Amino acid sequence: MLDPVGFEAAFFKTSSLLVPTPSPTPSVSPIPTVTPNLPRYERIGDTGGKTLWVVFVIMLLSTLAFIAMSWRVPVQKRLFHVITTLITTFATLSYFAMATGDGNSYAHIVVKEAHKHVPDTVEHVFRQVFWARYVDWSVTTPLLLLDLAFLAGMDGASILVAIVADLIMVLTGLFAAYGKNDGQKWGWYAMACIAYLVIVYQLVISGRRAAMSKDSSTSKLFASIGGFTLILWTLYPIVWGIGDGARKWSVDAEIIAYAILDVLAKPVFGFWLLFAHARKATAIEGFWSHGLSSEGSLRVGDDE
């Protein structure tokens, strides 16, 4: 006869082998998810805005001072006064535009990061770029080169090469500022640096050779003020590389750095040049001083 107790014990013993029972299992880490990064904006702050206004005032006062200085010399000797006044005039307009919120837009930069176990992440950075600065440089830097070229007495071919290289440098710098990736940004930057080396060659080789034929004071002035300019111009691409290029500096820090360089390269340069050389400048006659003379002018009604 079947023992119920023994059967129950045998049943539960067997069922423990057939029926799955909970047992400890190793925990599985959850699959990581990728959360898209929010766009990051790098824009001007209060310090940068105040700096722009300060430089605007400096450029404006310098322009007025250069105009007053030009009235104290005859028109035949105003060449350097006119060029220098135009430099700070365009800089005044540029800084007024930037200070009032014009002349800027955002460069869209795409930053990609590779990961081993999850999909690559993409970050969208929007950095404020003041394109008015590049418009300023495209006009004022050729005028600065003309000041140095006329001081040294450089030939027309060297002046033309220097000015064209200067425009290439500024425009490629602008393209670099709006590059969407590192390839575009640093490719344009490299082209700008090559163009700058052409300018250095023209000033150091052609300019120095021409200045050697001048009197000793003019030659020394060109060497000192030309070297001063080249040092400042070398700092511009360094600031760009740290600021717009690598984005290691904030927009405010970049504005302050450019502001210092602009004040040194324009008003300080201008006062130095005019005080040291203006009165010793060669008088220019002809069209510069007297306009179109009667000889060779067109008169209505004259016979051919």
Coordinates of C-alpha atoms in Angstrom, one line a residue:
M1 CA 0.0 0.0 0.0
L2 CA 1.3 3.5 -0.9
D3 CA 2.3 5.5 2.0
P4 CA 0.8 9.1 1.5
V5 CA 3.5 10.6 3.6
G6 CA 6.2 8.9 1.6
F7 CA 4.5 9.8 -1.7
E8 CA 4.3 13.5 -0.7
A9 CA 7.9 13.5 0.2
A10 CA 8.9 11.8 -3.0
F11 CA 6.8 14.1 -5.1
F12 CA 8.2 17.3 -3.7
K13 CA 11.7 15.9 -3.9
T14 CA 11.2 15.1 -7.6
S15 CA 9.5 18.4 -8.3
S16 CA 12.4 20.3 -7.0
L17 CA 14.4 18.8 -9.8
L18 CA 11.8 19.5 -12.5
V19 CA 10.2 22.8 -11.6
P20 CA 12.5 25.8 -12.0
T21 CA 13.2 27.7 -8.8
P22 CA 14.7 31.1 -8.4
S23 CA 18.4 31.1 -8.1
P24 CA 21.0 33.9 -7.9
T25 CA 22.3 34.9 -11.3
P26 CA 25.0 37.4 -12.2
S27 CA 23.7 40.9 -12.7
V28 CA 23.9 42.4 -16.2
S29 CA 24.8 46.1 -16.6
P30 CA 22.2 48.1 -18.4
I31 CA 23.0 49.1 -21.9
P32 CA 24.2 52.8 -21.8
T33 CA 22.1 55.3 -23.7
V34 CA 23.4 58.3 -25.7
T35 CA 21.9 61.6 -24.7
P36 CA 22.3 64.3 -27.4
N37 CA 24.3 67.3 -26.2
L38 CA 22.5 70.6 -26.2
P39 CA 24.0 73.3 -28.5
R40 CA 26.6 75.4 -26.7
Y41 CA 26.8 79.2 -27.3
E42 CA 30.0 81.2 -26.9
R43 CA 29.1 84.9 -27.0
I44 CA 30.2 88.3 -25.8
G45 CA 29.7 89.3 -22.2
D46 CA 29.7 92.6 -20.3
T47 CA 33.5 92.9 -20.2
G48 CA 33.8 92.4 -23.9
G49 CA 31.0 95.0 -24.6
K50 CA 32.7 97.6 -22.4
T51 CA 36.0 97.0 -24.1
L52 CA 34.6 97.6 -27.5
W53 CA 33.2 101.0 -26.4
V54 CA 36.5 102.0 -24.8
V55 CA 38.4 101.2 -28.0
F56 CA 35.8 103.0 -30.1
V57 CA 36.5 106.2 -28.0
I58 CA 40.2 105.7 -28.4
M59 CA 40.0 105.4 -32.1
L60 CA 37.6 108.4 -32.4
L61 CA 39.9 110.6 -30.4
S62 CA 42.9 109.5 -32.3
T63 CA 41.2 110.3 -35.6
L64 CA 40.4 113.8 -34.4
A65 CA 44.0 114.3 -33.2
F66 CA 45.4 113.1 -36.6
I67 CA 43.0 115.5 -38.4
A68 CA 44.2 118.4 -36.2
M69 CA 47.9 117.4 -36.8
S70 CA 47.3 117.4 -40.6
W71 CA 46.1 121.0 -40.6
R72 CA 49.5 122.1 -39.2
V73 CA 51.5 120.9 -42.2
P74 CA 51.1 122.0 -45.9
V75 CA 49.1 119.7 -48.2
Q76 CA 52.3 118.7 -50.0
K77 CA 53.4 116.8 -46.8
R78 CA 50.1 115.4 -45.7
L79 CA 50.5 112.0 -47.3
F80 CA 51.2 110.1 -44.0
H81 CA 48.6 112.2 -42.2
V82 CA 45.9 111.3 -44.6
I83 CA 46.7 107.5 -44.6
T84 CA 47.0 107.4 -40.9
T85 CA 43.7 109.3 -40.4
L86 CA 42.0 106.8 -42.7
I87 CA 43.3 103.9 -40.7
T88 CA 41.8 105.1 -37.4
T89 CA 38.6 106.3 -39.2
F90 CA 37.8 102.8 -40.5
A91 CA 38.7 101.3 -37.1
T92 CA 36.3 103.8 -35.4
L93 CA 33.5 102.7 -37.7
S94 CA 34.3 99.0 -37.1
Y95 CA 34.4 99.3 -33.3
F96 CA 31.2 101.3 -33.2
A97 CA 29.5 98.6 -35.2
M98 CA 30.7 95.8 -32.9
A99 CA 29.9 97.8 -29.7
T100 CA 26.3 98.4 -30.8
G101 CA 25.7 94.8 -31.7
D102 CA 26.3 94.9 -35.5
G103 CA 28.9 93.2 -37.6
N104 CA 28.8 89.8 -36.0
S105 CA 27.2 86.3 -36.5
Y106 CA 27.6 82.8 -35.1
A107 CA 30.1 80.3 -36.6
H108 CA 28.7 76.7 -36.4
I109 CA 31.3 74.3 -35.2
V110 CA 30.7 70.5 -35.1
V111 CA 32.7 68.6 -32.5
K112 CA 32.7 64.8 -32.8
E113 CA 33.9 62.5 -30.0
A114 CA 34.5 58.8 -30.7
H115 CA 33.6 56.1 -28.1
K116 CA 34.2 52.4 -27.9
H117 CA 31.0 50.9 -26.6
V118 CA 28.5 53.5 -27.6
P119 CA 27.8 55.5 -30.7
D120 CA 29.9 58.6 -31.4
T121 CA 28.6 61.8 -29.9
V122 CA 28.3 65.1 -31.7
E123 CA 28.4 68.5 -30.1
H124 CA 27.2 71.7 -31.9
V125 CA 29.1 74.8 -30.8
F126 CA 28.0 78.3 -31.9
R127 CA 30.7 80.9 -31.4
Q128 CA 30.2 84.6 -32.0
V129 CA 32.5 85.9 -34.7
F130 CA 32.8 89.6 -35.4
W131 CA 33.1 89.8 -39.1
A132 CA 33.3 93.6 -38.9
R133 CA 36.8 93.1 -37.6
Y134 CA 37.8 91.4 -40.8
V135 CA 36.2 94.2 -42.9
D136 CA 38.3 96.6 -40.8
W137 CA 41.5 94.7 -41.3
S138 CA 40.9 94.3 -45.1
V139 CA 41.0 98.1 -45.4
T140 CA 43.3 99.3 -42.6
T141 CA 46.1 96.8 -42.9
P142 CA 46.8 97.7 -46.6
L143 CA 46.9 101.3 -45.5
L144 CA 49.4 100.4 -42.7
L145 CA 51.5 98.7 -45.4
L146 CA 51.3 101.8 -47.5
D147 CA 52.6 103.9 -44.6
L148 CA 55.6 101.6 -44.2
A149 CA 56.2 101.3 -47.9
F150 CA 56.2 105.0 -48.6
L151 CA 58.4 105.5 -45.5
A152 CA 61.0 103.1 -46.9
G153 CA 60.5 104.1 -50.6
M154 CA 59.6 100.6 -51.8
D155 CA 59.1 100.0 -55.5
G156 CA 55.6 99.5 -56.9
A157 CA 55.9 95.8 -57.6
S158 CA 56.9 95.0 -54.0
I159 CA 54.0 97.2 -52.7
L160 CA 51.5 95.4 -54.9
V161 CA 52.7 91.9 -53.8
A162 CA 52.5 92.9 -50.1
I163 CA 49.0 94.4 -50.4
V164 CA 47.6 91.4 -52.3
A165 CA 49.2 89.0 -49.8
D166 CA 47.7 91.1 -47.0
L167 CA 44.2 90.8 -48.5
I168 CA 44.6 87.0 -48.9
M169 CA 45.7 86.8 -45.3
V170 CA 42.6 88.6 -44.0
L171 CA 40.1 86.8 -46.2
T172 CA 41.5 83.4 -45.5
G173 CA 41.4 84.3 -41.8
L174 CA 37.7 85.1 -42.2
F175 CA 37.0 81.8 -43.9
A176 CA 38.9 80.0 -41.1
A177 CA 36.8 81.7 -38.5
Y178 CA 33.6 80.2 -40.0
G179 CA 35.1 76.7 -40.7
K180 CA 32.7 74.0 -39.5
N181 CA 35.4 71.4 -38.7
D182 CA 39.1 71.3 -37.9
G183 CA 40.1 70.5 -41.5
Q184 CA 38.5 73.7 -42.9
K185 CA 39.5 75.9 -40.0
W186 CA 43.2 75.0 -39.8
G187 CA 43.5 74.7 -43.6
W188 CA 42.5 78.3 -44.1
Y189 CA 44.6 79.3 -41.1
A190 CA 47.7 77.8 -42.7
M191 CA 47.0 79.7 -45.9
A192 CA 46.7 82.9 -44.0
C193 CA 50.0 82.2 -42.3
I194 CA 51.8 81.6 -45.6
A195 CA 50.4 84.9 -46.9
Y196 CA 51.7 86.6 -43.8
L197 CA 55.2 85.3 -44.5
V198 CA 55.0 86.9 -47.9
I199 CA 54.3 90.2 -46.2
V200 CA 57.2 89.7 -43.8
Y201 CA 59.6 89.0 -46.8
Q202 CA 58.5 92.1 -48.6
L203 CA 59.0 94.4 -45.6
V204 CA 62.2 92.8 -44.3
I205 CA 64.0 92.3 -47.6
S206 CA 62.5 94.8 -50.1
G207 CA 61.6 97.4 -47.5
R208 CA 64.9 97.2 -45.7
R209 CA 66.8 97.4 -49.0
A210 CA 64.9 100.5 -50.1
A211 CA 65.2 102.2 -46.6
M212 CA 69.0 101.8 -46.7
S213 CA 69.1 104.4 -49.5
K214 CA 67.3 106.9 -47.3
D215 CA 68.9 109.1 -44.7
S216 CA 70.0 107.5 -41.5
S217 CA 67.1 108.8 -39.4
T218 CA 64.5 107.5 -41.9
S219 CA 66.3 104.2 -42.2
K220 CA 66.4 103.8 -38.4
L221 CA 62.7 104.8 -38.1
F222 CA 61.7 102.2 -40.6
A223 CA 63.7 99.5 -38.9
S224 CA 62.1 100.3 -35.5
I225 CA 58.5 101.0 -36.5
G226 CA 58.6 98.2 -39.0
G227 CA 59.9 95.8 -36.4
F228 CA 57.2 97.0 -34.0
T229 CA 54.5 96.3 -36.6
L230 CA 55.8 92.9 -37.5
I231 CA 55.9 91.9 -33.8
L232 CA 52.3 93.0 -33.4
W233 CA 51.1 91.3 -36.6
T234 CA 52.7 88.1 -35.5
L235 CA 50.7 88.2 -32.3
Y236 CA 47.4 88.4 -34.2
P237 CA 47.4 84.9 -35.6
I238 CA 48.5 83.6 -32.1
V239 CA 45.4 85.2 -30.6
W240 CA 43.3 83.8 -33.4
G241 CA 44.7 80.3 -32.8
I242 CA 43.9 80.4 -29.1
G243 CA 40.5 82.2 -29.5
D244 CA 38.6 81.3 -32.6
G245 CA 40.8 78.4 -33.6
A246 CA 41.2 76.2 -30.5
R247 CA 38.4 78.1 -28.5
K248 CA 40.6 78.1 -25.4
W249 CA 39.7 81.7 -24.7
S250 CA 36.2 83.1 -24.2
V251 CA 34.9 85.7 -26.6
D252 CA 35.5 88.4 -24.1
A253 CA 39.2 87.4 -23.7
E254 CA 39.6 87.4 -27.4
I255 CA 38.1 90.9 -27.7
I256 CA 40.4 92.2 -25.0
A257 CA 43.5 90.8 -26.7
Y258 CA 42.5 92.2 -30.1
A259 CA 41.7 95.5 -28.6
I260 CA 45.2 95.9 -27.1
L261 CA 46.8 94.9 -30.4
D262 CA 44.5 97.2 -32.4
V263 CA 45.3 100.2 -30.2
L264 CA 49.1 99.5 -30.5
A265 CA 49.0 98.8 -34.2
K266 CA 46.9 101.9 -35.2
P267 CA 46.8 104.9 -32.8
V268 CA 50.2 104.2 -31.2
F269 CA 51.7 103.4 -34.6
G270 CA 50.2 106.6 -36.1
F271 CA 51.4 109.0 -33.4
W272 CA 54.8 107.5 -33.6
L273 CA 55.1 107.8 -37.3
L274 CA 53.7 111.4 -37.5
F275 CA 55.7 112.8 -34.6
A276 CA 58.9 111.2 -35.9
H277 CA 58.7 111.7 -39.6
A278 CA 55.8 113.9 -40.7
R279 CA 57.7 117.2 -40.9
K280 CA 60.7 115.6 -42.6
A281 CA 58.5 113.9 -45.3
T282 CA 59.2 114.7 -48.9
A283 CA 56.8 117.2 -50.4
I284 CA 54.5 115.8 -53.1
E285 CA 53.5 118.1 -55.9
G286 CA 51.4 117.5 -59.0
F287 CA 47.9 116.0 -58.7
W288 CA 48.2 115.4 -54.9
S289 CA 48.8 119.1 -54.2
H290 CA 47.2 120.9 -57.1
G291 CA 44.8 118.6 -58.8
L292 CA 44.5 118.5 -62.5
S293 CA 46.5 121.3 -64.1
S294 CA 45.4 123.1 -67.2
E295 CA 47.9 121.2 -69.2
G296 CA 46.4 118.0 -70.6
S297 CA 42.9 118.7 -69.2
L298 CA 39.8 118.3 -71.5
R299 CA 38.0 121.4 -72.5
V300 CA 34.5 121.3 -74.1
G301 CA 34.5 122.9 -77.5
D302 CA 38.3 122.6 -78.2
D303 CA 39.3 121.3 -81.6
E304 CA 40.8 117.8 -81.6

